[in-house]
Amino acid sequence: MSQAAQQALERFQGRIGVEEPPGSWHTVDQAQINAFADTTLDRQFIHIDPVAAAQKSPYGVTIAHGFLTLSLLSHLVGSIPRPTPDPYEGAAAMINYGLDRVRWPTPVKVDSRIRARRELTSAELKDGNT
């Protein structure tokens, strides 16, 4: 393992269990929901029709697609302030390895404000040659 990789791993391991400050707020408005519906071709009334959502939905308003909320994670996490020392310092690239057990326990209603929180639960080197 390179010295840079070893140092990065040690910095990350030192952050395990530390909840970082939350990121910036983002308002999910109807225009963004509609644009996502157009992109994904998922135009269910509960997302794009405020009148029908008010009449037929248990939420009384339109809600964001779960995948819209998920796709906003890159933006939301990017607004979380970096800790000092910055464990990402010197990283040439960061790769999204994947997500486990993604759930949407609460709908994001139109005009809701959302933000990300982050806490590292583990850090391990997957391949010392990359």
PDB file of N, CA and C in Angstrom, residues 67-126:
ATOM      1  N   PHE A  67     -36.462   8.377  -6.226  1.00  0.00           N
ATOM      2  CA  PHE A  67     -35.178   8.402  -6.943  1.00  0.00           C
ATOM      3  C   PHE A  67     -34.668   9.825  -7.167  1.00  0.00           C
ATOM      4  N   LEU A  68     -35.554  10.809  -7.204  1.00  0.00           N
ATOM      5  CA  LEU A  68     -35.097  12.204  -7.253  1.00  0.00           C
ATOM      6  C   LEU A  68     -34.368  12.530  -5.960  1.00  0.00           C
ATOM      7  N   THR A  69     -34.972  12.182  -4.849  1.00  0.00           N
ATOM      8  CA  THR A  69     -34.336  12.433  -3.554  1.00  0.00           C
ATOM      9  C   THR A  69     -32.977  11.743  -3.490  1.00  0.00           C
ATOM     10  N   LEU A  70     -32.935  10.497  -3.921  1.00  0.00           N
ATOM     11  CA  LEU A  70     -31.678   9.747  -3.919  1.00  0.00           C
ATOM     12  C   LEU A  70     -30.643  10.405  -4.825  1.00  0.00           C
ATOM     13  N   SER A  71     -31.071  10.854  -6.003  1.00  0.00           N
ATOM     14  CA  SER A  71     -30.113  11.443  -6.950  1.00  0.00           C
ATOM     15  C   SER A  71     -29.561  12.768  -6.453  1.00  0.00           C
ATOM     16  N   LEU A  72     -30.253  13.420  -5.545  1.00  0.00           N
ATOM     17  CA  LEU A  72     -29.774  14.686  -4.990  1.00  0.00           C
ATOM     18  C   LEU A  72     -28.654  14.495  -3.962  1.00  0.00           C
ATOM     19  N   LEU A  73     -28.395  13.253  -3.579  1.00  0.00           N
ATOM     20  CA  LEU A  73     -27.370  13.013  -2.566  1.00  0.00           C
ATOM     21  C   LEU A  73     -26.001  13.569  -2.944  1.00  0.00           C
ATOM     22  N   SER A  74     -25.611  13.443  -4.194  1.00  0.00           N
ATOM     23  CA  SER A  74     -24.295  13.973  -4.600  1.00  0.00           C
ATOM     24  C   SER A  74     -24.210  15.464  -4.292  1.00  0.00           C
ATOM     25  N   HIS A  75     -25.247  16.197  -4.664  1.00  0.00           N
ATOM     26  CA  HIS A  75     -25.288  17.635  -4.394  1.00  0.00           C
ATOM     27  C   HIS A  75     -25.334  17.916  -2.885  1.00  0.00           C
ATOM     28  N   LEU A  76     -26.225  17.212  -2.191  1.00  0.00           N
ATOM     29  CA  LEU A  76     -26.414  17.477  -0.766  1.00  0.00           C
ATOM     30  C   LEU A  76     -25.172  17.141   0.054  1.00  0.00           C
ATOM     31  N   VAL A  77     -24.569  16.004  -0.232  1.00  0.00           N
ATOM     32  CA  VAL A  77     -23.362  15.609   0.501  1.00  0.00           C
ATOM     33  C   VAL A  77     -22.201  16.541   0.164  1.00  0.00           C
ATOM     34  N   GLY A  78     -22.176  17.032  -1.075  1.00  0.00           N
ATOM     35  CA  GLY A  78     -21.121  17.968  -1.472  1.00  0.00           C
ATOM     36  C   GLY A  78     -21.154  19.279  -0.707  1.00  0.00           C
ATOM     37  N   SER A  79     -22.289  19.582  -0.078  1.00  0.00           N
ATOM     38  CA  SER A  79     -22.386  20.831   0.678  1.00  0.00           C
ATOM     39  C   SER A  79     -22.019  20.659   2.158  1.00  0.00           C
ATOM     40  N   ILE A  80     -21.706  19.426   2.570  1.00  0.00           N
ATOM     41  CA  ILE A  80     -21.270  19.208   3.951  1.00  0.00           C
ATOM     42  C   ILE A  80     -19.849  19.745   4.092  1.00  0.00           C
ATOM     43  N   PRO A  81     -19.613  20.589   5.096  1.00  0.00           N
ATOM     44  CA  PRO A  81     -18.255  21.135   5.269  1.00  0.00           C
ATOM     45  C   PRO A  81     -17.241  20.015   5.502  1.00  0.00           C
ATOM     46  N   ARG A  82     -16.082  20.159   4.881  1.00  0.00           N
ATOM     47  CA  ARG A  82     -15.021  19.168   5.059  1.00  0.00           C
ATOM     48  C   ARG A  82     -14.367  19.352   6.427  1.00  0.00           C
ATOM     49  N   PRO A  83     -14.087  18.238   7.104  1.00  0.00           N
ATOM     50  CA  PRO A  83     -13.434  18.330   8.412  1.00  0.00           C
ATOM     51  C   PRO A  83     -11.962  18.704   8.273  1.00  0.00           C
ATOM     52  N   THR A  84     -11.378  19.101   9.375  1.00  0.00           N
ATOM     53  CA  THR A  84      -9.952  19.397   9.425  1.00  0.00           C
ATOM     54  C   THR A  84      -9.313  18.435  10.413  1.00  0.00           C
ATOM     55  N   PRO A  85      -8.285  17.692  10.035  1.00  0.00           N
ATOM     56  CA  PRO A  85      -7.709  17.635   8.693  1.00  0.00           C
ATOM     57  C   PRO A  85      -8.679  16.929   7.733  1.00  0.00           C
ATOM     58  N   ASP A  86      -8.593  17.305   6.493  1.00  0.00           N
ATOM     59  CA  ASP A  86      -9.493  16.796   5.462  1.00  0.00           C
ATOM     60  C   ASP A  86      -9.058  15.390   5.043  1.00  0.00           C
ATOM     61  N   PRO A  87      -9.869  14.365   5.344  1.00  0.00           N
ATOM     62  CA  PRO A  87      -9.468  13.005   4.965  1.00  0.00           C
ATOM     63  C   PRO A  87      -9.432  12.796   3.456  1.00  0.00           C
ATOM     64  N   TYR A  88     -10.068  13.684   2.709  1.00  0.00           N
ATOM     65  CA  TYR A  88     -10.092  13.561   1.251  1.00  0.00           C
ATOM     66  C   TYR A  88      -8.888  14.233   0.586  1.00  0.00           C
ATOM     67  N   GLU A  89      -8.088  14.935   1.359  1.00  0.00           N
ATOM     68  CA  GLU A  89      -6.946  15.667   0.801  1.00  0.00           C
ATOM     69  C   GLU A  89      -6.037  14.725   0.014  1.00  0.00           C
ATOM     70  N   GLY A  90      -5.721  15.119  -1.192  1.00  0.00           N
ATOM     71  CA  GLY A  90      -4.830  14.344  -2.034  1.00  0.00           C
ATOM     72  C   GLY A  90      -5.514  13.267  -2.855  1.00  0.00           C
ATOM     73  N   ALA A  91      -6.807  13.096  -2.667  1.00  0.00           N
ATOM     74  CA  ALA A  91      -7.524  12.070  -3.435  1.00  0.00           C
ATOM     75  C   ALA A  91      -7.644  12.504  -4.891  1.00  0.00           C
ATOM     76  N   ALA A  92      -7.269  11.632  -5.785  1.00  0.00           N
ATOM     77  CA  ALA A  92      -7.372  11.938  -7.213  1.00  0.00           C
ATOM     78  C   ALA A  92      -8.807  11.786  -7.690  1.00  0.00           C
ATOM     79  N   ALA A  93      -9.535  10.844  -7.110  1.00  0.00           N
ATOM     80  CA  ALA A  93     -10.925  10.591  -7.490  1.00  0.00           C
ATOM     81  C   ALA A  93     -11.615   9.870  -6.347  1.00  0.00           C
ATOM     82  N   MET A  94     -12.918  10.034  -6.315  1.00  0.00           N
ATOM     83  CA  MET A  94     -13.723   9.280  -5.356  1.00  0.00           C
ATOM     84  C   MET A  94     -14.796   8.547  -6.157  1.00  0.00           C
ATOM     85  N   ILE A  95     -14.951   7.281  -5.868  1.00  0.00           N
ATOM     86  CA  ILE A  95     -15.864   6.435  -6.625  1.00  0.00           C
ATOM     87  C   ILE A  95     -17.038   6.048  -5.734  1.00  0.00           C
ATOM     88  N   ASN A  96     -18.250   6.167  -6.277  1.00  0.00           N
ATOM     89  CA  ASN A  96     -19.434   5.721  -5.563  1.00  0.00           C
ATOM     90  C   ASN A  96     -19.473   4.208  -5.648  1.00  0.00           C
ATOM     91  N   TYR A  97     -19.231   3.557  -4.547  1.00  0.00           N
ATOM     92  CA  TYR A  97     -19.156   2.101  -4.499  1.00  0.00           C
ATOM     93  C   TYR A  97     -20.539   1.461  -4.527  1.00  0.00           C
ATOM     94  N   GLY A  98     -21.538   2.172  -4.028  1.00  0.00           N
ATOM     95  CA  GLY A  98     -22.892   1.634  -4.038  1.00  0.00           C
ATOM     96  C   GLY A  98     -23.646   1.991  -2.777  1.00  0.00           C
ATOM     97  N   LEU A  99     -24.871   1.531  -2.730  1.00  0.00           N
ATOM     98  CA  LEU A  99     -25.746   1.799  -1.590  1.00  0.00           C
ATOM     99  C   LEU A  99     -26.366   0.490  -1.130  1.00  0.00           C
ATOM    100  N   ASP A 100     -26.493   0.333   0.151  1.00  0.00           N
ATOM    101  CA  ASP A 100     -27.145  -0.841   0.718  1.00  0.00           C
ATOM    102  C   ASP A 100     -28.420  -0.414   1.426  1.00  0.00           C
ATOM    103  N   ARG A 101     -29.464  -1.157   1.225  1.00  0.00           N
ATOM    104  CA  ARG A 101     -30.719  -0.987   1.950  1.00  0.00           C
ATOM    105  C   ARG A 101     -31.269   0.438   1.878  1.00  0.00           C
ATOM    106  N   VAL A 102     -31.379   0.970   0.694  1.00  0.00           N
ATOM    107  CA  VAL A 102     -31.969   2.299   0.524  1.00  0.00           C
ATOM    108  C   VAL A 102     -33.470   2.206   0.768  1.00  0.00           C
ATOM    109  N   ARG A 103     -33.984   3.083   1.610  1.00  0.00           N
ATOM    110  CA  ARG A 103     -35.408   3.142   1.917  1.00  0.00           C
ATOM    111  C   ARG A 103     -35.855   4.597   1.919  1.00  0.00           C
ATOM    112  N   TRP A 104     -37.130   4.798   1.654  1.00  0.00           N
ATOM    113  CA  TRP A 104     -37.732   6.130   1.710  1.00  0.00           C
ATOM    114  C   TRP A 104     -38.852   6.097   2.747  1.00  0.00           C
ATOM    115  N   PRO A 105     -38.528   6.221   4.027  1.00  0.00           N
ATOM    116  CA  PRO A 105     -39.544   6.075   5.067  1.00  0.00           C
ATOM    117  C   PRO A 105     -40.523   7.250   5.154  1.00  0.00           C
ATOM    118  N   THR A 106     -40.143   8.384   4.608  1.00  0.00           N
ATOM    119  CA  THR A 106     -40.991   9.572   4.666  1.00  0.00           C
ATOM    120  C   THR A 106     -40.985  10.246   3.308  1.00  0.00           C
ATOM    121  N   PRO A 107     -42.156  10.599   2.775  1.00  0.00           N
ATOM    122  CA  PRO A 107     -42.176  11.291   1.481  1.00  0.00           C
ATOM    123  C   PRO A 107     -41.614  12.703   1.597  1.00  0.00           C
ATOM    124  N   VAL A 108     -41.031  13.173   0.504  1.00  0.00           N
ATOM    125  CA  VAL A 108     -40.575  14.567   0.427  1.00  0.00           C
ATOM    126  C   VAL A 108     -41.667  15.336  -0.295  1.00  0.00           C
ATOM    127  N   LYS A 109     -42.424  16.109   0.464  1.00  0.00           N
ATOM    128  CA  LYS A 109     -43.511  16.888  -0.109  1.00  0.00           C
ATOM    129  C   LYS A 109     -42.954  18.072  -0.881  1.00  0.00           C
ATOM    130  N   VAL A 110     -43.690  18.508  -1.902  1.00  0.00           N
ATOM    131  CA  VAL A 110     -43.277  19.653  -2.696  1.00  0.00           C
ATOM    132  C   VAL A 110     -42.972  20.835  -1.775  1.00  0.00           C
ATOM    133  N   ASP A 111     -41.928  21.569  -2.124  1.00  0.00           N
ATOM    134  CA  ASP A 111     -41.437  22.743  -1.391  1.00  0.00           C
ATOM    135  C   ASP A 111     -40.838  22.409  -0.028  1.00  0.00           C
ATOM    136  N   SER A 112     -40.537  21.125   0.203  1.00  0.00           N
ATOM    137  CA  SER A 112     -39.828  20.742   1.423  1.00  0.00           C
ATOM    138  C   SER A 112     -38.356  21.125   1.292  1.00  0.00           C
ATOM    139  N   ARG A 113     -37.759  21.386   2.427  1.00  0.00           N
ATOM    140  CA  ARG A 113     -36.316  21.621   2.471  1.00  0.00           C
ATOM    141  C   ARG A 113     -35.656  20.353   2.992  1.00  0.00           C
ATOM    142  N   ILE A 114     -34.610  19.925   2.292  1.00  0.00           N
ATOM    143  CA  ILE A 114     -33.877  18.733   2.697  1.00  0.00           C
ATOM    144  C   ILE A 114     -32.394  19.061   2.777  1.00  0.00           C
ATOM    145  N   ARG A 115     -31.672  18.275   3.548  1.00  0.00           N
ATOM    146  CA  ARG A 115     -30.209  18.405   3.623  1.00  0.00           C
ATOM    147  C   ARG A 115     -29.629  17.072   4.046  1.00  0.00           C
ATOM    148  N   ALA A 116     -28.345  16.931   3.873  1.00  0.00           N
ATOM    149  CA  ALA A 116     -27.676  15.669   4.181  1.00  0.00           C
ATOM    150  C   ALA A 116     -26.910  15.761   5.492  1.00  0.00           C
ATOM    151  N   ARG A 117     -26.840  14.612   6.135  1.00  0.00           N
ATOM    152  CA  ARG A 117     -25.987  14.420   7.305  1.00  0.00           C
ATOM    153  C   ARG A 117     -25.098  13.219   6.973  1.00  0.00           C
ATOM    154  N   ARG A 118     -23.929  13.175   7.599  1.00  0.00           N
ATOM    155  CA  ARG A 118     -23.017  12.074   7.266  1.00  0.00           C
ATOM    156  C   ARG A 118     -22.257  11.648   8.513  1.00  0.00           C
ATOM    157  N   GLU A 119     -22.150  10.324   8.665  1.00  0.00           N
ATOM    158  CA  GLU A 119     -21.334   9.746   9.726  1.00  0.00           C
ATOM    159  C   GLU A 119     -20.665   8.505   9.157  1.00  0.00           C
ATOM    160  N   LEU A 120     -19.368   8.436   9.245  1.00  0.00           N
ATOM    161  CA  LEU A 120     -18.617   7.296   8.738  1.00  0.00           C
ATOM    162  C   LEU A 120     -18.766   6.132   9.712  1.00  0.00           C
ATOM    163  N   THR A 121     -19.147   4.973   9.194  1.00  0.00           N
ATOM    164  CA  THR A 121     -19.325   3.803  10.061  1.00  0.00           C
ATOM    165  C   THR A 121     -18.167   2.822   9.958  1.00  0.00           C
ATOM    166  N   SER A 122     -17.423   2.849   8.846  1.00  0.00           N
ATOM    167  CA  SER A 122     -16.261   1.974   8.724  1.00  0.00           C
ATOM    168  C   SER A 122     -15.372   2.502   7.606  1.00  0.00           C
ATOM    169  N   ALA A 123     -14.135   2.069   7.628  1.00  0.00           N
ATOM    170  CA  ALA A 123     -13.183   2.434   6.572  1.00  0.00           C
ATOM    171  C   ALA A 123     -12.208   1.279   6.406  1.00  0.00           C
ATOM    172  N   GLU A 124     -12.105   0.805   5.173  1.00  0.00           N
ATOM    173  CA  GLU A 124     -11.185  -0.278   4.886  1.00  0.00           C
ATOM    174  C   GLU A 124     -10.654  -0.112   3.480  1.00  0.00           C
ATOM    175  N   LEU A 125      -9.469  -0.585   3.262  1.00  0.00           N
ATOM    176  CA  LEU A 125      -8.863  -0.547   1.938  1.00  0.00           C
ATOM    177  C   LEU A 125      -9.372  -1.741   1.147  1.00  0.00           C
ATOM    178  N   LYS A 126      -9.937  -1.477  -0.024  1.00  0.00           N
ATOM    179  CA  LYS A 126     -10.473  -2.560  -0.862  1.00  0.00           C
ATOM    180  C   LYS A 126      -9.398  -3.152  -1.763  1.00  0.00           C
TER     181      LYS A 126
END
